[in-house]
PDB file of C-alpha atoms in Angstrom:
ATOM      1  CA  LYS A   1      62.872 262.561   0.814  1.00  0.00           C
ATOM      2  CA  SER A   2      64.791 265.323   2.586  1.00  0.00           C
ATOM      3  CA  ASN A   3      68.528 265.421   2.373  1.00  0.00           C
ATOM      4  CA  PRO A   4      69.773 264.846   5.948  1.00  0.00           C
ATOM      5  CA  GLY A   5      72.760 267.099   5.302  1.00  0.00           C
ATOM      6  CA  ILE A   6      70.619 270.154   4.567  1.00  0.00           C
ATOM      7  CA  SER A   7      68.834 272.166   7.247  1.00  0.00           C
ATOM      8  CA  ALA A   8      65.352 273.668   7.031  1.00  0.00           C
ATOM      9  CA  LEU A   9      67.056 277.033   6.497  1.00  0.00           C
ATOM     10  CA  GLY A  10      68.915 275.548   3.527  1.00  0.00           C
ATOM     11  CA  TYR A  11      65.646 274.532   1.861  1.00  0.00           C
ATOM     12  CA  LYS A  12      64.130 277.980   2.467  1.00  0.00           C
ATOM     13  CA  ILE A  13      67.132 279.612   0.815  1.00  0.00           C
ATOM     14  CA  LEU A  14      66.868 277.192  -2.137  1.00  0.00           C
ATOM     15  CA  ALA A  15      63.233 278.262  -2.565  1.00  0.00           C
ATOM     16  CA  MET A  16      64.289 281.933  -2.473  1.00  0.00           C
ATOM     17  CA  LEU A  17      66.875 281.270  -5.195  1.00  0.00           C
ATOM     18  CA  ALA A  18      64.263 279.594  -7.398  1.00  0.00           C
ATOM     19  CA  VAL A  19      61.922 282.596  -7.001  1.00  0.00           C
ATOM     20  CA  GLN A  20      64.718 285.082  -7.726  1.00  0.00           C
ATOM     21  CA  ASN A  21      65.658 283.268 -10.926  1.00  0.00           C
ATOM     22  CA  CYS A  22      62.059 283.420 -12.170  1.00  0.00           C
ATOM     23  CA  SER A  23      62.551 287.121 -12.791  1.00  0.00           C
ATOM     24  CA  LYS A  24      66.274 287.403 -13.510  1.00  0.00           C
ATOM     25  CA  ASN A  25      66.346 286.399 -17.175  1.00  0.00           C
ATOM     26  CA  LEU A  26      63.249 288.408 -18.079  1.00  0.00           C
ATOM     27  CA  ILE A  27      64.524 291.587 -16.416  1.00  0.00           C
ATOM     28  CA  MET A  28      67.992 291.230 -17.934  1.00  0.00           C
ATOM     29  CA  ARG A  29      66.557 290.498 -21.383  1.00  0.00           C
ATOM     30  CA  ALA A  30      64.338 293.596 -21.091  1.00  0.00           C
ATOM     31  CA  ALA A  31      67.442 295.632 -20.290  1.00  0.00           C
ATOM     32  CA  MET A  32      69.423 294.186 -23.222  1.00  0.00           C
ATOM     33  CA  LYS A  33      66.842 293.676 -26.002  1.00  0.00           C
ATOM     34  CA  ASP A  34      67.756 296.964 -27.738  1.00  0.00           C
ATOM     35  CA  LYS A  35      71.491 296.395 -27.124  1.00  0.00           C
ATOM     36  CA  PRO A  36      71.998 299.604 -25.104  1.00  0.00           C
ATOM     37  CA  ASP A  37      75.456 301.120 -25.213  1.00  0.00           C
ATOM     38  CA  PHE A  38      76.440 300.934 -21.545  1.00  0.00           C
ATOM     39  CA  LEU A  39      79.535 299.380 -20.039  1.00  0.00           C
ATOM     40  CA  TYR A  40      79.090 295.796 -18.850  1.00  0.00           C
ATOM     41  CA  ALA A  41      81.799 296.505 -16.278  1.00  0.00           C
ATOM     42  CA  ALA A  42      79.539 299.218 -14.823  1.00  0.00           C
ATOM     43  CA  ALA A  43      76.766 296.653 -14.344  1.00  0.00           C
ATOM     44  CA  VAL A  44      79.131 294.286 -12.527  1.00  0.00           C
ATOM     45  CA  ILE A  45      80.471 297.136 -10.373  1.00  0.00           C
ATOM     46  CA  GLY A  46      76.899 298.112  -9.518  1.00  0.00           C
ATOM     47  CA  SER A  47      75.984 294.547  -8.582  1.00  0.00           C
ATOM     48  CA  GLU A  48      79.066 293.990  -6.409  1.00  0.00           C
ATOM     49  CA  SER A  49      78.690 297.398  -4.739  1.00  0.00           C
ATOM     50  CA  THR A  50      75.089 296.544  -3.877  1.00  0.00           C
ATOM     51  CA  LYS A  51      76.145 293.188  -2.415  1.00  0.00           C
ATOM     52  CA  LEU A  52      78.864 294.884  -0.374  1.00  0.00           C
ATOM     53  CA  THR A  53      76.475 297.539   0.945  1.00  0.00           C
ATOM     54  CA  LEU A  54      73.767 295.036   1.892  1.00  0.00           C
ATOM     55  CA  SER A  55      76.290 292.730   3.586  1.00  0.00           C
ATOM     56  CA  VAL A  56      77.790 295.555   5.650  1.00  0.00           C
ATOM     57  CA  LEU A  57      74.317 296.792   6.654  1.00  0.00           C
ATOM     58  CA  TRP A  58      73.370 293.241   7.696  1.00  0.00           C
ATOM     59  CA  ILE A  59      76.476 292.956   9.898  1.00  0.00           C
ATOM     60  CA  LEU A  60      75.875 296.367  11.488  1.00  0.00           C
ATOM     61  CA  CYS A  61      72.111 296.196  11.943  1.00  0.00           C
ATOM     62  CA  MET A  62      71.257 292.499  12.312  1.00  0.00           C
ATOM     63  CA  GLU A  63      74.399 291.029  13.879  1.00  0.00           C
ATOM     64  CA  GLY A  64      75.402 293.995  16.010  1.00  0.00           C
ATOM     65  CA  GLY A  65      78.834 294.100  14.414  1.00  0.00           C
ATOM     66  CA  SER A  66      81.035 297.086  13.648  1.00  0.00           C
ATOM     67  CA  ILE A  67      83.230 298.424  10.862  1.00  0.00           C
ATOM     68  CA  GLN A  68      86.265 297.710  13.051  1.00  0.00           C
ATOM     69  CA  GLY A  69      85.054 294.118  13.438  1.00  0.00           C
ATOM     70  CA  ILE A  70      84.788 293.737   9.660  1.00  0.00           C
ATOM     71  CA  ILE A  71      88.304 295.114   9.181  1.00  0.00           C
ATOM     72  CA  SER A  72      89.612 292.783  11.876  1.00  0.00           C
ATOM     73  CA  PHE A  73      87.991 289.806  10.152  1.00  0.00           C
ATOM     74  CA  LEU A  74      89.484 290.750   6.785  1.00  0.00           C
ATOM     75  CA  ARG A  75      92.954 291.021   8.319  1.00  0.00           C
ATOM     76  CA  LYS A  76      92.637 287.752  10.215  1.00  0.00           C
ATOM     77  CA  ASP A  77      91.225 285.818   7.285  1.00  0.00           C
ATOM     78  CA  TYR A  78      93.332 287.361   4.508  1.00  0.00           C
ATOM     79  CA  TRP A  79      94.340 283.993   3.037  1.00  0.00           C
ATOM     80  CA  ASN A  80      90.714 283.037   2.537  1.00  0.00           C
ATOM     81  CA  MET A  81      90.279 286.319   0.686  1.00  0.00           C
ATOM     82  CA  VAL A  82      93.162 285.376  -1.593  1.00  0.00           C
ATOM     83  CA  LEU A  83      91.513 282.013  -2.308  1.00  0.00           C
ATOM     84  CA  LEU A  84      88.192 283.727  -3.012  1.00  0.00           C
ATOM     85  CA  SER A  85      89.828 285.938  -5.644  1.00  0.00           C
ATOM     86  CA  VAL A  86      89.590 282.982  -8.041  1.00  0.00           C
ATOM     87  CA  PRO A  87      85.781 282.531  -7.938  1.00  0.00           C
ATOM     88  CA  ALA A  88      85.326 286.305  -7.616  1.00  0.00           C
ATOM     89  CA  GLY A  89      87.065 286.842 -10.948  1.00  0.00           C
ATOM     90  CA  VAL A  90      85.124 283.998 -12.539  1.00  0.00           C
ATOM     91  CA  TYR A  91      81.823 285.376 -11.219  1.00  0.00           C
ATOM     92  CA  ASN A  92      82.684 288.750 -12.763  1.00  0.00           C
ATOM     93  CA  LEU A  93      83.238 287.010 -16.089  1.00  0.00           C
ATOM     94  CA  GLN A  94      79.952 285.145 -15.703  1.00  0.00           C
ATOM     95  CA  GLN A  95      77.981 288.344 -15.060  1.00  0.00           C
ATOM     96  CA  THR A  96      79.523 290.019 -18.103  1.00  0.00           C
ATOM     97  CA  LEU A  97      78.733 287.025 -20.313  1.00  0.00           C
ATOM     98  CA  GLU A  98      75.098 287.084 -19.133  1.00  0.00           C
ATOM     99  CA  TYR A  99      74.676 290.554 -20.640  1.00  0.00           C
ATOM    100  CA  VAL A 100      76.361 289.420 -23.862  1.00  0.00           C
ATOM    101  CA  ALA A 101      74.195 286.295 -24.098  1.00  0.00           C
ATOM    102  CA  LEU A 102      70.880 288.036 -23.433  1.00  0.00           C
ATOM    103  CA  SER A 103      71.643 290.784 -25.937  1.00  0.00           C
ATOM    104  CA  ASN A 104      71.893 288.067 -28.625  1.00  0.00           C
ATOM    105  CA  LEU A 105      69.348 285.444 -27.482  1.00  0.00           C
ATOM    106  CA  ASP A 106      65.768 285.606 -26.282  1.00  0.00           C
ATOM    107  CA  ALA A 107      65.057 284.673 -22.665  1.00  0.00           C
ATOM    108  CA  SER A 108      63.491 281.285 -23.509  1.00  0.00           C
ATOM    109  CA  MET A 109      66.453 280.068 -25.590  1.00  0.00           C
ATOM    110  CA  PHE A 110      68.899 281.332 -22.971  1.00  0.00           C
ATOM    111  CA  SER A 111      66.976 279.494 -20.227  1.00  0.00           C
ATOM    112  CA  VAL A 112      67.294 276.208 -22.126  1.00  0.00           C
ATOM    113  CA  LEU A 113      70.965 276.546 -22.990  1.00  0.00           C
ATOM    114  CA  VAL A 114      72.119 277.720 -19.577  1.00  0.00           C
ATOM    115  CA  GLN A 115      70.863 274.472 -18.047  1.00  0.00           C
ATOM    116  CA  SER A 116      74.138 272.994 -19.258  1.00  0.00           C
ATOM    117  CA  LYS A 117      75.617 274.499 -16.072  1.00  0.00           C
ATOM    118  CA  LEU A 118      74.208 271.445 -14.262  1.00  0.00           C
ATOM    119  CA  CYS A 119      76.627 269.310 -16.288  1.00  0.00           C
ATOM    120  CA  THR A 120      79.636 271.503 -15.553  1.00  0.00           C
ATOM    121  CA  THR A 121      78.707 271.722 -11.868  1.00  0.00           C
ATOM    122  CA  ALA A 122      78.518 267.924 -11.675  1.00  0.00           C
ATOM    123  CA  ILE A 123      81.895 267.533 -13.405  1.00  0.00           C
ATOM    124  CA  PHE A 124      83.611 270.016 -11.075  1.00  0.00           C
ATOM    125  CA  SER A 125      81.905 268.490  -8.014  1.00  0.00           C
ATOM    126  CA  VAL A 126      83.421 265.129  -8.892  1.00  0.00           C
ATOM    127  CA  SER A 127      86.877 266.505  -9.730  1.00  0.00           C
ATOM    128  CA  LEU A 128      87.253 269.154  -6.983  1.00  0.00           C
ATOM    129  CA  LEU A 129      85.127 267.796  -4.130  1.00  0.00           C
ATOM    130  CA  GLY A 130      85.417 264.071  -4.819  1.00  0.00           C
ATOM    131  CA  LYS A 131      81.663 263.575  -4.892  1.00  0.00           C
ATOM    132  CA  VAL A 132      80.311 260.336  -6.355  1.00  0.00           C
ATOM    133  CA  MET A 133      77.501 260.455  -8.906  1.00  0.00           C
ATOM    134  CA  ARG A 134      74.768 257.843  -8.978  1.00  0.00           C
ATOM    135  CA  LYS A 135      73.851 256.076 -12.206  1.00  0.00           C
ATOM    136  CA  ALA A 136      70.520 257.916 -12.386  1.00  0.00           C
ATOM    137  CA  GLN A 137      72.341 261.262 -12.130  1.00  0.00           C
ATOM    138  CA  VAL A 138      74.689 260.357 -14.989  1.00  0.00           C
ATOM    139  CA  ILE A 139      71.752 259.350 -17.200  1.00  0.00           C
ATOM    140  CA  SER A 140      69.937 262.589 -16.353  1.00  0.00           C
ATOM    141  CA  LEU A 141      72.975 264.679 -17.310  1.00  0.00           C
ATOM    142  CA  VAL A 142      73.348 262.815 -20.607  1.00  0.00           C
ATOM    143  CA  LEU A 143      69.695 263.503 -21.420  1.00  0.00           C
ATOM    144  CA  LEU A 144      70.111 267.161 -20.442  1.00  0.00           C
ATOM    145  CA  THR A 145      73.141 267.524 -22.705  1.00  0.00           C
ATOM    146  CA  THR A 146      71.212 265.925 -25.568  1.00  0.00           C
ATOM    147  CA  GLY A 147      68.347 268.367 -25.036  1.00  0.00           C
ATOM    148  CA  VAL A 148      70.681 271.367 -25.100  1.00  0.00           C
ATOM    149  CA  MET A 149      72.263 270.104 -28.343  1.00  0.00           C
ATOM    150  CA  LEU A 150      68.828 269.647 -29.946  1.00  0.00           C
ATOM    151  CA  ALA A 151      67.876 273.192 -28.932  1.00  0.00           C
ATOM    152  CA  ASN A 152      70.822 274.471 -30.989  1.00  0.00           C
ATOM    153  CA  LEU A 153      69.880 272.658 -34.218  1.00  0.00           C
ATOM    154  CA  GLY A 154      67.444 275.328 -35.362  1.00  0.00           C
ATOM    155  CA  ASN A 155      69.927 278.196 -35.157  1.00  0.00           C
ATOM    156  CA  THR A 156      70.458 278.725 -38.893  1.00  0.00           C
ATOM    157  CA  GLY A 157      69.432 281.419 -41.348  1.00  0.00           C
ATOM    158  CA  GLU A 158      68.744 285.036 -40.417  1.00  0.00           C
ATOM    159  CA  GLY A 159      70.251 286.026 -37.094  1.00  0.00           C
ATOM    160  CA  ALA A 160      72.360 282.866 -36.915  1.00  0.00           C
ATOM    161  CA  GLU A 161      75.584 284.805 -36.334  1.00  0.00           C
ATOM    162  CA  SER A 162      74.056 286.762 -33.446  1.00  0.00           C
ATOM    163  CA  ASN A 163      72.635 283.532 -32.018  1.00  0.00           C
ATOM    164  CA  MET A 164      76.048 281.888 -32.201  1.00  0.00           C
ATOM    165  CA  VAL A 165      77.579 284.724 -30.172  1.00  0.00           C
ATOM    166  CA  GLY A 166      74.823 284.263 -27.600  1.00  0.00           C
ATOM    167  CA  ILE A 167      75.271 280.481 -27.539  1.00  0.00           C
ATOM    168  CA  MET A 168      79.035 280.700 -27.022  1.00  0.00           C
ATOM    169  CA  ALA A 169      78.528 283.264 -24.257  1.00  0.00           C
ATOM    170  CA  THR A 170      75.959 280.994 -22.579  1.00  0.00           C
ATOM    171  CA  LEU A 171      78.293 278.000 -22.702  1.00  0.00           C
ATOM    172  CA  GLY A 172      80.965 280.214 -21.149  1.00  0.00           C
ATOM    173  CA  ILE A 173      78.477 281.085 -18.386  1.00  0.00           C
ATOM    174  CA  SER A 174      77.845 277.396 -17.733  1.00  0.00           C
ATOM    175  CA  LEU A 175      81.547 276.640 -17.446  1.00  0.00           C
ATOM    176  CA  ALA A 176      82.240 279.679 -15.245  1.00  0.00           C
ATOM    177  CA  SER A 177      79.211 279.093 -13.037  1.00  0.00           C
ATOM    178  CA  GLY A 178      79.976 275.421 -12.468  1.00  0.00           C
ATOM    179  CA  PHE A 179      83.605 276.035 -11.533  1.00  0.00           C
ATOM    180  CA  ALA A 180      82.983 279.112  -9.375  1.00  0.00           C
ATOM    181  CA  ALA A 181      80.119 277.520  -7.441  1.00  0.00           C
ATOM    182  CA  VAL A 182      82.034 274.340  -6.608  1.00  0.00           C
ATOM    183  CA  TYR A 183      85.286 276.171  -5.808  1.00  0.00           C
ATOM    184  CA  THR A 184      83.455 278.629  -3.521  1.00  0.00           C
ATOM    185  CA  GLU A 185      81.689 275.752  -1.766  1.00  0.00           C
ATOM    186  CA  LYS A 186      85.049 274.090  -1.188  1.00  0.00           C
ATOM    187  CA  VAL A 187      86.570 277.284   0.279  1.00  0.00           C
ATOM    188  CA  MET A 188      83.549 277.906   2.517  1.00  0.00           C
ATOM    189  CA  LYS A 189      83.364 274.386   3.882  1.00  0.00           C
ATOM    190  CA  THR A 190      87.109 273.946   4.435  1.00  0.00           C
ATOM    191  CA  GLN A 191      87.626 277.256   6.199  1.00  0.00           C
ATOM    192  CA  LYS A 192      89.921 276.934   9.228  1.00  0.00           C
ATOM    193  CA  LYS A 193      87.904 276.598  12.428  1.00  0.00           C
ATOM    194  CA  ASP A 194      89.910 279.236  14.324  1.00  0.00           C
ATOM    195  CA  ASP A 195      89.439 281.781  11.540  1.00  0.00           C
ATOM    196  CA  SER A 196      85.646 281.352  11.581  1.00  0.00           C
ATOM    197  CA  ILE A 197      85.231 282.306  15.277  1.00  0.00           C
ATOM    198  CA  ASN A 198      84.504 285.890  16.283  1.00  0.00           C
ATOM    199  CA  PRO A 199      86.705 286.547  19.365  1.00  0.00           C
ATOM    200  CA  LYS A 200      84.247 289.103  20.782  1.00  0.00           C
ATOM    201  CA  THR A 201      81.192 286.841  20.716  1.00  0.00           C
ATOM    202  CA  GLY A 202      82.811 283.402  20.707  1.00  0.00           C
ATOM    203  CA  GLN A 203      80.516 282.459  17.830  1.00  0.00           C
ATOM    204  CA  LYS A 204      81.185 281.822  14.160  1.00  0.00           C
ATOM    205  CA  TYR A 205      81.382 284.800  11.848  1.00  0.00           C
ATOM    206  CA  GLY A 206      78.178 285.084   9.830  1.00  0.00           C
ATOM    207  CA  LEU A 207      77.925 284.508   6.082  1.00  0.00           C
ATOM    208  CA  ALA A 208      77.762 288.284   5.554  1.00  0.00           C
ATOM    209  CA  TYR A 209      81.454 288.585   6.480  1.00  0.00           C
ATOM    210  CA  MET A 210      82.414 286.228   3.669  1.00  0.00           C
ATOM    211  CA  GLN A 211      80.133 288.180   1.324  1.00  0.00           C
ATOM    212  CA  VAL A 212      82.140 291.305   2.177  1.00  0.00           C
ATOM    213  CA  GLN A 213      85.297 289.393   1.224  1.00  0.00           C
ATOM    214  CA  LEU A 214      83.837 288.275  -2.095  1.00  0.00           C
ATOM    215  CA  ALA A 215      82.399 291.681  -2.983  1.00  0.00           C
ATOM    216  CA  LEU A 216      85.611 293.573  -2.176  1.00  0.00           C
ATOM    217  CA  THR A 217      87.704 291.111  -4.169  1.00  0.00           C
ATOM    218  CA  SER A 218      85.293 291.310  -7.113  1.00  0.00           C
ATOM    219  CA  LEU A 219      85.313 295.108  -7.050  1.00  0.00           C
ATOM    220  CA  VAL A 220      89.107 295.205  -7.174  1.00  0.00           C
ATOM    221  CA  ILE A 221      89.190 292.777 -10.121  1.00  0.00           C
ATOM    222  CA  VAL A 222      86.419 294.426 -12.152  1.00  0.00           C
ATOM    223  CA  GLY A 223      87.788 297.890 -11.290  1.00  0.00           C
ATOM    224  CA  VAL A 224      91.183 297.004 -12.733  1.00  0.00           C
ATOM    225  CA  TYR A 225      89.488 295.501 -15.806  1.00  0.00           C
ATOM    226  CA  ALA A 226      87.388 298.654 -16.361  1.00  0.00           C
ATOM    227  CA  MET A 227      90.400 300.943 -16.041  1.00  0.00           C
ATOM    228  CA  VAL A 228      92.439 298.876 -18.490  1.00  0.00           C
ATOM    229  CA  MET A 229      89.749 298.123 -21.098  1.00  0.00           C
ATOM    230  CA  ASP A 230      87.321 301.062 -20.830  1.00  0.00           C
ATOM    231  CA  PHE A 231      89.430 303.908 -19.453  1.00  0.00           C
ATOM    232  CA  SER A 232      89.019 306.269 -22.427  1.00  0.00           C
ATOM    233  CA  LYS A 233      85.255 305.710 -22.611  1.00  0.00           C
ATOM    234  CA  ILE A 234      84.859 306.252 -18.871  1.00  0.00           C
ATOM    235  CA  MET A 235      86.847 309.488 -19.058  1.00  0.00           C
ATOM    236  CA  GLU A 236      84.810 310.718 -22.046  1.00  0.00           C
ATOM    237  CA  LEU A 237      81.261 309.635 -21.123  1.00  0.00           C
ATOM    238  CA  GLY A 238      81.387 308.496 -17.517  1.00  0.00           C
ATOM    239  CA  LEU A 239      81.012 305.057 -15.936  1.00  0.00           C
ATOM    240  CA  TRP A 240      77.194 305.086 -15.926  1.00  0.00           C
ATOM    241  CA  HIS A 241      76.594 306.424 -19.448  1.00  0.00           C
ATOM    242  CA  ASN A 242      73.292 305.089 -20.932  1.00  0.00           C
ATOM    243  CA  PHE A 243      72.545 303.154 -17.732  1.00  0.00           C
ATOM    244  CA  ASN A 244      68.734 303.172 -17.477  1.00  0.00           C
ATOM    245  CA  GLY A 245      66.177 302.136 -14.852  1.00  0.00           C
ATOM    246  CA  VAL A 246      65.687 298.607 -16.193  1.00  0.00           C
ATOM    247  CA  ALA A 247      69.443 298.041 -16.174  1.00  0.00           C
ATOM    248  CA  ALA A 248      69.588 299.272 -12.566  1.00  0.00           C
ATOM    249  CA  LEU A 249      66.780 296.865 -11.631  1.00  0.00           C
ATOM    250  CA  SER A 250      68.699 294.056 -13.325  1.00  0.00           C
ATOM    251  CA  VAL A 251      71.816 294.945 -11.312  1.00  0.00           C
ATOM    252  CA  PHE A 252      69.874 294.901  -8.027  1.00  0.00           C
ATOM    253  CA  ASN A 253      68.273 291.558  -8.948  1.00  0.00           C
ATOM    254  CA  SER A 254      71.702 290.078  -9.734  1.00  0.00           C
ATOM    255  CA  ALA A 255      73.053 291.319  -6.411  1.00  0.00           C
ATOM    256  CA  ILE A 256      70.209 289.659  -4.487  1.00  0.00           C
ATOM    257  CA  GLY A 257      70.799 286.483  -6.506  1.00  0.00           C
ATOM    258  CA  GLY A 258      74.511 286.537  -5.689  1.00  0.00           C
ATOM    259  CA  LEU A 259      73.810 286.805  -1.966  1.00  0.00           C
ATOM    260  CA  THR A 260      71.281 283.980  -2.167  1.00  0.00           C
ATOM    261  CA  VAL A 261      73.669 281.720  -4.110  1.00  0.00           C
ATOM    262  CA  ALA A 262      76.344 282.223  -1.450  1.00  0.00           C
ATOM    263  CA  ALA A 263      73.831 281.240   1.238  1.00  0.00           C
ATOM    264  CA  VAL A 264      72.901 278.110  -0.746  1.00  0.00           C
ATOM    265  CA  LEU A 265      76.569 277.102  -1.050  1.00  0.00           C
ATOM    266  CA  LYS A 266      76.977 277.598   2.697  1.00  0.00           C
ATOM    267  CA  PHE A 267      73.855 275.756   3.842  1.00  0.00           C
ATOM    268  CA  ALA A 268      73.280 273.301   0.943  1.00  0.00           C
ATOM    269  CA  ASP A 269      75.617 272.566  -2.000  1.00  0.00           C
ATOM    270  CA  ALA A 270      76.483 273.588  -5.544  1.00  0.00           C
ATOM    271  CA  GLY A 271      74.440 270.810  -7.138  1.00  0.00           C
ATOM    272  CA  LEU A 272      71.218 271.833  -5.397  1.00  0.00           C
ATOM    273  CA  LYS A 273      72.025 275.457  -6.225  1.00  0.00           C
ATOM    274  CA  GLY A 274      71.912 274.488  -9.907  1.00  0.00           C
ATOM    275  CA  ASP A 275      68.653 272.574  -9.436  1.00  0.00           C
ATOM    276  CA  ALA A 276      66.960 275.525  -7.723  1.00  0.00           C
ATOM    277  CA  THR A 277      68.186 277.872 -10.438  1.00  0.00           C
ATOM    278  CA  GLU A 278      66.719 275.740 -13.217  1.00  0.00           C
ATOM    279  CA  ILE A 279      63.395 275.282 -11.376  1.00  0.00           C
ATOM    280  CA  GLY A 280      63.152 279.041 -11.291  1.00  0.00           C
ATOM    281  CA  ARG A 281      63.791 279.258 -15.038  1.00  0.00           C
ATOM    282  CA  ALA A 282      61.332 276.521 -15.965  1.00  0.00           C
TER     283      ALA A 282
END
């Protein structure tokens, strides 16, 4: 039965997210299987820059907007941008941990373990959004948690230390993803009505404007991190040292996924975002 609170567009975007996630883990694992020596911060910068570019092009070409209009929106809605700095930083952490996890785990194990994000999303939905879980949902989450724990039982012997690094990184991804998704949904759906209206058109600002906010905030955060943690390496070898074609494809895929997730949070909710993600990984 269809959820009456979700439009047909919302379901189409959920389907797109499921398709995108079919390829994400495999591409990222292909990029990381030999543990290439490139900066994870460079990958995040590449992903956020791609999201920013695509969002600006969408506003200019599809919505008939302008650079001045984007700047005006950012000035008018500066407080929302401050609020979005929290999930932006957490998303940056999540993207970095994905590279760490998939350099230490195979794609199949990662796909099983990362399903624990459904549990964290449910917990944050209850605590931050006040959603009520049905008994069947609680039972399902308990069974999911049990399955994830059973998947970890065989991680002993050769390679156990590397697996443990990957497992801890994956659990960090689940925690970061659950919090960031629910927090972003809350910010999007509680945005002040006056701030969401474009004075030139009299219509609501499109989702692409909020994507510009998120991408710019993420770039500032990851840029500061790169300069503090990797400054000497960047000066010696450059930001994109050892960045190959597969890594670039992984960055583009992550950027498309980030845009799709934001659309899901706008037109559906964080819980269904998690469901679509796991369908894609099944």
